[in-house]
Amino acid sequence: MFRHSQLESVTAWLAHPAHAAMPLHARIQRAIRQLILDGALGPGKPLPASRALAKSLGVSRDTIEAAYAQLHAEGFIERRVGSGSFVSEMTEFTPGRRISQRDALLRNQAPNLSKRGNGMFQSGGVREMLSPRPFAHGVPETRSFPLQLWERLERQVLKELGTSALHHGDPQGAEALRRAIADYVNLERGARATADRVLVLTSSQQAMTLCANMLLDPGDRIFIEDPAYYGARKAFDAAGLECVPVCVDRQGIVVERIMDDPRRAKAVFLTPSHQFPTGATLALDRRLALIEWAARHQAWIIEDDYDSEFHYAGKPTACVQGLDPHDRTIYIGTFTKSLFPGLRIGYVVLPPQLVKPMTVARTLLDGHTASIAQLTLARFMDGGHFGAHVRAMRGIYAQRLDVLARLVHTHLSEFVEPRVPIGGLQMPCLLTCDISERAAIDAARRVGIELLGLSALHAVGGGKAGFLMGFAAYTPSELEVAVRKLANALHMVKGG
C-alpha cells in the first residue's frame, strides 16, 4: 500500500485543474509515473493491489487496471502473476535516481545558452498585448474589419482550390499575393517592385531578423536611428551586431554622422516615411545621400515602411527603395497594422541578387506563410477591398487623433506637451511636469492604462521623458474615459 504522502501526491494530481482534460486512468498513471521518476517509489517496490488503490482513490478497479497496464507498457512497472505489480529496475541514468546535491543545484541554474541565444533571451523579446487596452501603441481598429467579406473570399479560395490549398506553399509566397503586393507598393509607395522580387513572410520582425543574419556577421556595425523601434534594435543585438545610434531631428536621421564615420558600417536601418517614435519624415536630400553612401560602400539600407498607409496630411513621401537605382535597399512592409495582427503576413521587396538566398534562409525558419491566408489576402487586394479598407480607416484614425489631441489639451496640459503627428497610430507626448516617466507609466498601469515610455527607445541618454499614446483601436468615448483616468492617476502622483 502507498504511504500517506504518496497517496496524497496521487490525489493532488487527480485534483489539479491543469490535468482536468485527461482521462481519469491517465491522471493516475501520470501521478504514479512521477513518483517513480522522482525516486519516491524505488526499484522493486510493490504497488498497491488494484482493488485496494481503487478503494483509496474512490475510483473503479478497471480505472486502476488501465493505469497499471499503461505503466507496464512503458516499462515503469513489472506485473508478476500471483505476486502483483512492482516498480521496474532502473538504471543509474534514470531521471530522479542518484541525483547528487551538486546536480540538483545545476538543474535549477540558468540554462546554458549560446551567446546568440542568451542575447535573444536577455532582450526580453517583443511582447504584444493579447487584449490591448488604451493607450497601447501600434494597434489597429479590428472591430470594424469586414469579416464577412473576408470569410466569403476565403470560402471562394477553398472551393476553387480544394485540398490543394492544404499543401505546403511556395517559400517565396503565393504568386498571386506577390503580384498584388508589387502592384500596391509601386502605385502607393513609389517602389520599384515586381512579383519575383517580393518575399512573403510572417512579420516585419521576421524580415529584420533575416536581414541581420543573412547580410551581416556578428560584430559588424549597423547604423540605427536614435530613438528607434525597439524590435529592430533587439533583432540586431540578438544577431551580435554592433548597433551604432544616430540621432534623429525634425528631418529624420542625421546623415552627416553616417557620412563622416571613419569606420565602415555594413548597413543602416531606417523608418523614413514616418520615423518611430518621433514621426519625422526623412528629407529628400538625406534619402539621396544615403542611397549614394550605400552604393559607394556596398552597404545595405533596411527600410521599414511600417505604417505608411495612415498619413493624415497629403500623400506620404515615396519610399527610399523607389529612389535607389543601385539595388542596395531592402523594403519591409506588413499587413499587421493596415489589416489585423492575427493575419501574420509581412513582406520584403528585395534586390534581385538577394531573392534566392533570403528565400532559402526563410525555409530554415518556418518554411512558408500560411497558404489560405495568403490567397484570401490576394483576392482582398485584387478586388479593391484593401484600398477601400485603408481609406476608411484613415478617416477614422484621423478623427480619433484629433479627439485625442483635444482631450490631452483639455485634461493633461499641466503634465504633457503633445506632439501631434501627421500619420501613424500613436501620438508622442513629452512630460513637462516634475513627474518621472517611470512614475507616470506605473500610475497609468495601476488604472488599466498602457503607455510606452520614450526614454527606453533611446540608445544614448539625452532623450526627453514622455510616452506614446496609441489611439487607432479606441473609440472617441473610450479615449475620453482613458484620458480622464490617466489625468486622475497623474494628479494623485503629483499630489502624493
XYZ file of N, CA, C and O in Angstrom, residues 263-399:
548
model
N 34.826 54.467 -39.494
C 34.737 53.010 -39.517
C 33.540 52.601 -40.358
O 32.436 53.110 -40.184
N 33.754 51.706 -41.254
C 32.700 51.350 -42.193
C 31.632 50.485 -41.525
O 31.924 49.497 -40.874
N 30.398 50.882 -41.700
C 29.264 50.054 -41.283
C 28.720 49.363 -42.529
O 28.866 49.861 -43.648
N 28.074 48.224 -42.333
C 27.589 47.449 -43.474
C 26.129 47.703 -43.801
O 25.630 47.208 -44.816
N 25.425 48.463 -42.927
C 24.003 48.688 -43.175
C 23.525 49.867 -42.348
O 24.185 50.305 -41.401
N 22.349 50.372 -42.727
C 21.655 51.377 -41.934
C 20.181 50.979 -41.890
O 19.624 50.532 -42.895
N 19.573 51.117 -40.713
C 18.156 50.809 -40.558
C 17.383 52.107 -40.430
O 17.733 52.981 -39.625
N 16.294 52.227 -41.229
C 15.527 53.468 -41.285
C 14.032 53.212 -41.202
O 13.540 52.176 -41.671
N 13.314 54.189 -40.628
C 11.854 54.269 -40.785
C 11.588 55.646 -41.402
O 11.106 56.555 -40.722
N 11.897 55.807 -42.689
C 11.974 57.154 -43.279
C 10.634 57.838 -43.526
O 10.548 59.067 -43.455
N 9.590 57.079 -43.813
C 8.318 57.723 -44.141
C 7.635 58.303 -42.915
O 6.963 59.331 -42.994
N 7.835 57.612 -41.790
C 7.213 58.072 -40.535
C 8.056 57.501 -39.405
O 7.828 56.400 -38.935
N 9.066 58.252 -39.006
C 10.046 57.752 -38.065
C 9.399 57.324 -36.747
O 8.539 58.016 -36.205
N 9.812 56.162 -36.257
C 9.308 55.685 -34.963
C 10.337 55.994 -33.894
O 11.489 55.582 -34.009
N 10.006 56.767 -32.844
C 8.665 57.205 -32.463
C 8.386 58.688 -32.716
O 7.324 59.172 -32.354
N 9.334 59.407 -33.310
C 9.189 60.868 -33.380
C 8.180 61.317 -34.414
O 7.639 62.425 -34.331
N 7.937 60.483 -35.454
C 7.016 60.860 -36.524
C 7.664 61.686 -37.620
O 6.991 62.096 -38.567
N 8.977 61.945 -37.535
C 9.667 62.754 -38.547
C 9.703 62.036 -39.893
O 9.730 60.804 -39.965
N 9.684 62.814 -40.977
C 9.827 62.285 -42.335
C 11.226 62.601 -42.834
O 11.681 63.753 -42.746
N 11.926 61.608 -43.343
C 13.295 61.798 -43.809
C 13.309 62.676 -45.058
O 12.637 62.377 -46.051
N 14.078 63.757 -44.998
C 14.143 64.726 -46.101
C 14.743 64.085 -47.350
O 15.560 63.162 -47.276
N 14.323 64.599 -48.521
C 14.753 64.026 -49.795
C 16.264 64.048 -49.952
O 16.865 63.062 -50.389
N 16.912 65.170 -49.596
C 18.361 65.231 -49.781
C 19.085 64.198 -48.931
O 20.102 63.632 -49.342
N 18.533 63.897 -47.766
C 19.139 62.877 -46.910
C 18.911 61.482 -47.487
O 19.786 60.611 -47.390
N 17.757 61.267 -48.077
C 17.490 59.971 -48.718
C 18.501 59.722 -49.847
O 19.088 58.634 -49.951
N 18.679 60.731 -50.662
C 19.601 60.584 -51.792
C 21.035 60.393 -51.316
O 21.805 59.608 -51.897
N 21.409 61.089 -50.241
C 22.761 60.939 -49.700
C 22.984 59.512 -49.191
O 24.066 58.927 -49.398
N 21.979 58.949 -48.533
C 22.115 57.584 -48.025
C 22.191 56.566 -49.165
O 22.936 55.579 -49.078
N 21.441 56.807 -50.219
C 21.490 55.908 -51.374
C 22.893 55.900 -51.984
O 23.443 54.833 -52.310
N 23.498 57.059 -52.118
C 24.851 57.142 -52.671
C 25.868 56.522 -51.720
O 26.827 55.872 -52.151
N 25.682 56.755 -50.417
C 26.585 56.154 -49.426
C 26.542 54.627 -49.523
O 27.580 53.963 -49.504
N 25.338 54.063 -49.607
C 25.209 52.609 -49.680
C 25.856 52.058 -50.947
O 26.520 51.012 -50.913
N 25.664 52.750 -52.068
C 26.262 52.296 -53.330
C 27.786 52.372 -53.267
O 28.486 51.453 -53.714
N 28.281 53.455 -52.694
C 29.739 53.670 -52.658
C 30.429 52.635 -51.767
O 31.510 52.132 -52.084
N 29.794 52.292 -50.646
C 30.426 51.369 -49.696
C 29.878 49.948 -49.794
O 30.246 49.104 -48.965
N 29.025 49.687 -50.769
C 28.387 48.370 -50.905
C 27.723 47.956 -49.590
O 27.818 46.807 -49.132
N 27.041 48.922 -49.002
C 26.290 48.690 -47.774
C 24.810 48.523 -48.107
O 24.400 48.695 -49.258
N 24.008 48.198 -47.094
C 22.588 47.968 -47.296
C 21.769 49.012 -46.552
O 22.126 49.442 -45.456
N 20.658 49.398 -47.158
C 19.654 50.229 -46.493
C 18.464 49.326 -46.187
O 17.864 48.749 -47.097
N 18.146 49.189 -44.903
C 16.990 48.388 -44.489
C 15.877 49.373 -44.146
O 15.943 50.083 -43.145
N 14.860 49.433 -44.990
C 13.791 50.428 -44.894
C 12.518 49.773 -44.376
O 11.910 48.944 -45.050
N 12.111 50.175 -43.179
C 10.880 49.659 -42.593
C 9.777 50.701 -42.804
O 9.790 51.762 -42.202
N 8.802 50.363 -43.658
C 7.713 51.295 -44.003
C 6.470 50.894 -43.230
O 5.428 50.614 -43.799
N 6.570 50.895 -41.909
C 5.666 50.141 -41.045
C 4.225 50.612 -40.996
O 3.327 49.823 -40.761
N 3.928 51.903 -41.141
C 2.506 52.303 -41.140
C 2.264 53.452 -42.124
O 1.506 54.372 -41.855
N 2.880 53.334 -43.279
C 2.815 54.414 -44.271
C 1.410 54.621 -44.826
O 1.111 55.668 -45.399
N 0.530 53.617 -44.671
C -0.836 53.754 -45.201
C -1.605 54.871 -44.502
O -2.536 55.429 -45.078
N -1.210 55.170 -43.271
C -2.004 56.094 -42.471
C -1.274 57.422 -42.316
O -0.561 57.679 -41.347
N -1.486 58.251 -43.339
C -0.898 59.583 -43.415
C -2.073 60.550 -43.495
O -2.956 60.382 -44.335
N -2.102 61.555 -42.629
C -3.303 62.373 -42.487
C -3.180 63.775 -43.068
O -4.113 64.566 -42.972
N -2.043 64.067 -43.675
C -1.852 65.403 -44.263
C -1.193 65.246 -45.630
O 0.022 65.278 -45.758
N -2.002 65.036 -46.656
C -1.470 64.844 -48.003
C -0.921 63.436 -48.179
O -1.021 62.582 -47.302
N -0.318 63.191 -49.342
C 0.236 61.869 -49.635
C 1.591 61.711 -48.947
O 2.361 62.656 -48.848
N 1.901 60.493 -48.480
C 3.206 60.274 -47.858
C 4.327 60.354 -48.894
O 4.104 60.166 -50.091
N 5.528 60.630 -48.423
C 6.698 60.691 -49.304
C 6.975 59.304 -49.872
O 6.788 58.301 -49.191
N 7.431 59.265 -51.117
C 7.752 57.982 -51.750
C 8.855 57.269 -50.960
O 9.693 57.894 -50.310
N 8.851 55.949 -51.033
C 9.824 55.166 -50.266
C 11.231 55.319 -50.837
O 11.428 55.668 -52.005
N 12.217 55.046 -49.998
C 13.626 55.128 -50.409
C 13.912 54.099 -51.496
O 14.644 54.372 -52.455
N 13.326 52.911 -51.374
C 13.599 51.838 -52.344
C 13.304 52.272 -53.769
O 14.042 51.924 -54.697
N 12.246 53.055 -53.961
C 11.887 53.501 -55.303
C 12.852 54.509 -55.883
O 12.868 54.726 -57.103
N 13.652 55.137 -55.020
C 14.636 56.128 -55.490
C 16.011 55.514 -55.735
O 16.897 56.184 -56.284
N 16.188 54.279 -55.312
C 17.519 53.654 -55.322
C 17.773 52.911 -56.635
O 17.243 51.820 -56.848
N 18.618 53.460 -57.514
C 18.902 52.781 -58.779
C 19.962 51.694 -58.645
O 20.228 50.959 -59.601
N 20.576 51.609 -57.463
C 21.705 50.691 -57.273
C 21.304 49.367 -56.629
O 22.151 48.497 -56.430
N 20.037 49.204 -56.283
C 19.540 47.968 -55.663
C 20.288 47.624 -54.380
O 20.718 46.477 -54.163
N 20.403 48.630 -53.512
C 21.019 48.393 -52.199
C 19.995 48.529 -51.067
O 20.361 48.497 -49.896
N 18.701 48.669 -51.403
C 17.666 48.899 -50.395
C 16.752 47.692 -50.269
O 16.262 47.164 -51.276
N 16.534 47.267 -49.033
C 15.565 46.208 -48.708
C 14.348 46.890 -48.102
O 14.458 47.569 -47.077
N 13.202 46.725 -48.726
C 11.972 47.397 -48.309
C 11.099 46.420 -47.530
O 10.743 45.352 -48.034
N 10.739 46.778 -46.298
C 9.950 45.910 -45.419
C 8.556 46.496 -45.226
O 8.411 47.689 -44.926
N 7.548 45.666 -45.408
C 6.165 46.084 -45.174
C 5.407 45.010 -44.416
O 5.850 43.866 -44.303
N 4.252 45.359 -43.888
C 3.448 44.408 -43.133
C 1.973 44.776 -43.231
O 1.625 45.936 -43.453
N 1.113 43.767 -43.062
C -0.328 43.990 -43.024
C -0.859 43.967 -41.584
O -2.063 44.019 -41.371
N 0.042 43.866 -40.621
C -0.355 43.794 -39.216
C -1.149 45.021 -38.794
O -2.139 44.923 -38.071
N -0.687 46.198 -39.240
C -1.345 47.438 -38.820
C -2.397 47.909 -39.816
O -3.357 48.570 -39.437
N -2.229 47.594 -41.079
C -3.212 48.039 -42.068
C -4.458 47.158 -42.070
O -5.544 47.611 -42.449
N -4.332 45.882 -41.633
C -5.492 44.988 -41.564
C -5.715 44.516 -40.128
O -6.435 45.132 -39.387
N -5.032 43.437 -39.728
C -5.193 42.971 -38.347
C -3.989 42.121 -37.959
O -3.409 41.417 -38.787
N -3.581 42.170 -36.684
C -2.362 41.481 -36.248
C -2.412 39.977 -36.407
O -1.384 39.341 -36.665
N -3.597 39.369 -36.253
C -3.699 37.920 -36.336
C -3.465 37.364 -37.727
O -3.322 36.149 -37.888
N -3.399 38.220 -38.739
C -3.168 37.753 -40.102
C -1.780 37.156 -40.252
O -1.587 36.179 -40.968
N -0.789 37.739 -39.589
C 0.605 37.287 -39.627
C 1.152 37.200 -41.050
O 1.680 36.179 -41.476
N 1.032 38.289 -41.776
C 1.635 38.371 -43.105
C 2.388 39.688 -43.223
O 1.827 40.765 -43.016
N 3.668 39.579 -43.506
C 4.509 40.714 -43.838
C 5.234 40.395 -45.138
O 5.008 39.330 -45.732
N 6.114 41.268 -45.559
C 6.819 41.018 -46.822
C 8.059 41.894 -46.914
O 8.218 42.877 -46.182
N 8.954 41.503 -47.815
C 10.091 42.344 -48.186
C 10.159 42.417 -49.703
O 9.858 41.444 -50.398
N 10.540 43.587 -50.194
C 10.882 43.748 -51.611
C 12.402 43.778 -51.659
O 13.031 44.661 -51.067
N 12.970 42.795 -52.342
C 14.408 42.561 -52.278
C 15.133 42.958 -53.560
O 14.559 42.878 -54.654
N 16.394 43.345 -53.454
C 17.234 43.430 -54.647
C 17.300 42.047 -55.300
O 17.269 41.020 -54.593
N 17.376 41.978 -56.623
C 17.317 40.674 -57.308
C 18.316 39.652 -56.780
O 18.001 38.471 -56.664
N 19.515 40.128 -56.434
C 20.557 39.189 -56.011
C 20.294 38.566 -54.635
O 20.950 37.590 -54.256
N 19.338 39.114 -53.883
C 19.050 38.588 -52.544
C 17.833 37.671 -52.499
O 17.584 37.034 -51.469
N 17.077 37.608 -53.581
C 15.811 36.853 -53.541
C 16.046 35.389 -53.211
O 15.431 34.826 -52.285
N 16.945 34.746 -53.936
C 17.168 33.313 -53.708
C 17.782 33.041 -52.336
O 17.279 32.165 -51.601
N 18.844 33.752 -51.924
C 19.400 33.476 -50.585
C 18.394 33.691 -49.460
O 18.325 32.890 -48.521
N 17.623 34.774 -49.548
C 16.654 35.055 -48.490
C 15.532 34.014 -48.462
O 15.054 33.619 -47.398
N 15.111 33.554 -49.627
C 14.048 32.552 -49.692
C 14.520 31.235 -49.102
O 13.795 30.572 -48.346
N 15.733 30.842 -49.440
C 16.294 29.612 -48.874
C 16.408 29.733 -47.359
O 16.062 28.815 -46.610
N 16.859 30.901 -46.879
C 17.030 31.102 -45.438
C 15.700 31.007 -44.704
O 15.638 30.431 -43.606
N 14.635 31.555 -45.289
C 13.356 31.512 -44.571
C 12.811 30.080 -44.462
O 12.030 29.791 -43.551
N 13.250 29.164 -45.362
C 12.801 27.785 -45.235
C 13.351 27.139 -43.970
O 12.793 26.157 -43.473
N 14.438 27.673 -43.440
C 15.012 27.148 -42.205
C 14.303 27.698 -40.973
O 14.509 27.211 -39.863
N 13.476 28.729 -41.158
C 12.766 29.332 -40.031
C 11.370 28.749 -39.887
O 11.032 28.166 -38.864
N 10.538 28.923 -40.924
C 9.160 28.439 -40.813
C 8.616 27.886 -42.121
O 7.427 27.639 -42.230
N 9.463 27.710 -43.098
C 9.019 27.074 -44.342
C 8.290 27.995 -45.285
O 8.790 28.332 -46.351
N 7.105 28.436 -44.882
C 6.316 29.333 -45.717
C 5.202 29.923 -44.880
O 4.860 29.415 -43.801
N 4.616 30.987 -45.375
C 3.467 31.611 -44.718
C 2.204 30.821 -45.070
O 2.107 30.250 -46.154
N 1.238 30.804 -44.179
C 0.012 30.017 -44.376
C -0.637 30.332 -45.721
O -0.943 31.488 -46.015
N -0.856 29.306 -46.522
C -1.300 29.485 -47.909
C -2.707 30.065 -48.008
O -2.968 30.954 -48.843
N -3.648 29.576 -47.208
C -5.036 30.024 -47.337
C -5.142 31.512 -47.024
O -5.841 32.267 -47.716
N -4.435 31.957 -45.982
C -4.453 33.383 -45.643
C -3.854 34.222 -46.768
O -4.367 35.300 -47.101
N -2.770 33.741 -47.365
C -2.152 34.476 -48.478
C -3.120 34.634 -49.652
O -3.253 35.731 -50.221
N -3.756 33.540 -50.019
C -4.626 33.570 -51.192
C -5.881 34.402 -50.937
O -6.389 35.072 -51.837
N -6.359 34.370 -49.707
C -7.508 35.218 -49.351
C -7.109 36.686 -49.417
O -7.855 37.527 -49.948
N -5.933 37.009 -48.891
C -5.452 38.388 -48.926
C -5.255 38.860 -50.367
O -5.575 40.015 -50.704
N -4.759 37.987 -51.233
C -4.569 38.359 -52.638
C -5.901 38.766 -53.268
O -5.986 39.766 -53.987
N -6.949 38.014 -52.987
C -8.275 38.360 -53.525
C -8.803 39.651 -52.904
O -9.457 40.441 -53.567
N -8.528 39.825 -51.623
C -8.944 41.042 -50.927
C -8.304 42.267 -51.578
O -8.953 43.303 -51.763
N -7.049 42.138 -51.969
C -6.344 43.259 -52.604
C -6.790 43.439 -54.045
O -7.065 44.561 -54.497
N -6.859 42.342 -54.791
C -7.236 42.428 -56.209
C -8.647 42.971 -56.399
O -8.940 43.630 -57.408
N -9.521 42.704 -55.448
C -10.897 43.184 -55.555
C -11.074 44.633 -55.131
O -12.214 45.136 -55.133
N -9.988 45.299 -54.754
C -10.067 46.697 -54.339
C -10.495 46.889 -52.894
O -10.645 48.023 -52.430
N -10.679 45.776 -52.165
C -11.169 45.880 -50.786
C -10.101 46.408 -49.835
O -10.410 47.098 -48.865
N -8.831 46.083 -50.120
C -7.756 46.555 -49.251
C -7.668 48.083 -49.308
O -7.627 48.748 -48.271
N -7.684 48.612 -50.515
C -7.625 50.064 -50.661
C -8.810 50.752 -50.006
O -8.658 51.787 -49.345
N -9.995 50.162 -50.168
C -11.193 50.754 -49.570
C -11.108 50.716 -48.051
O -11.482 51.683 -47.367
N -10.612 49.613 -47.510
C -10.499 49.483 -46.054
C -9.497 50.503 -45.503
O -9.769 51.165 -44.488
N -8.364 50.624 -46.166
C -7.342 51.576 -45.706
C -7.886 53.000 -45.737
O -7.679 53.785 -44.798
N -8.600 53.345 -46.808
C -9.161 54.707 -46.903
C -10.163 54.956 -45.767
O -10.182 56.037 -45.164
N -10.989 53.961 -45.489
C -11.976 54.108 -44.409
C -11.278 54.268 -43.062
O -11.642 55.131 -42.249
N -10.265 53.438 -42.825
C -9.543 53.509 -41.547
C -8.764 54.815 -41.425
O -8.658 55.382 -40.334
N -8.256 55.304 -42.536
C -7.507 56.572 -42.494
C -8.408 57.696 -41.990
O -7.990 58.522 -41.175
N -9.653 57.720 -42.460
C -10.586 58.740 -41.991
C -10.932 58.573 -40.518
O -10.985 59.547 -39.757
N -11.147 57.315 -40.096
C -11.475 57.048 -38.689
C -10.305 57.411 -37.783
O -10.474 58.053 -36.736
N -9.094 57.018 -38.189
C -7.921 57.283 -37.356
C -7.626 58.778 -37.264
O -7.215 59.274 -36.204
N -7.822 59.493 -38.359
C -7.604 60.948 -38.331
C -8.556 61.603 -37.330
O -8.161 62.500 -36.574
N -9.805 61.138 -37.324
C -10.778 61.677 -36.366
C -10.368 61.350 -34.930
O -10.432 62.199 -34.037
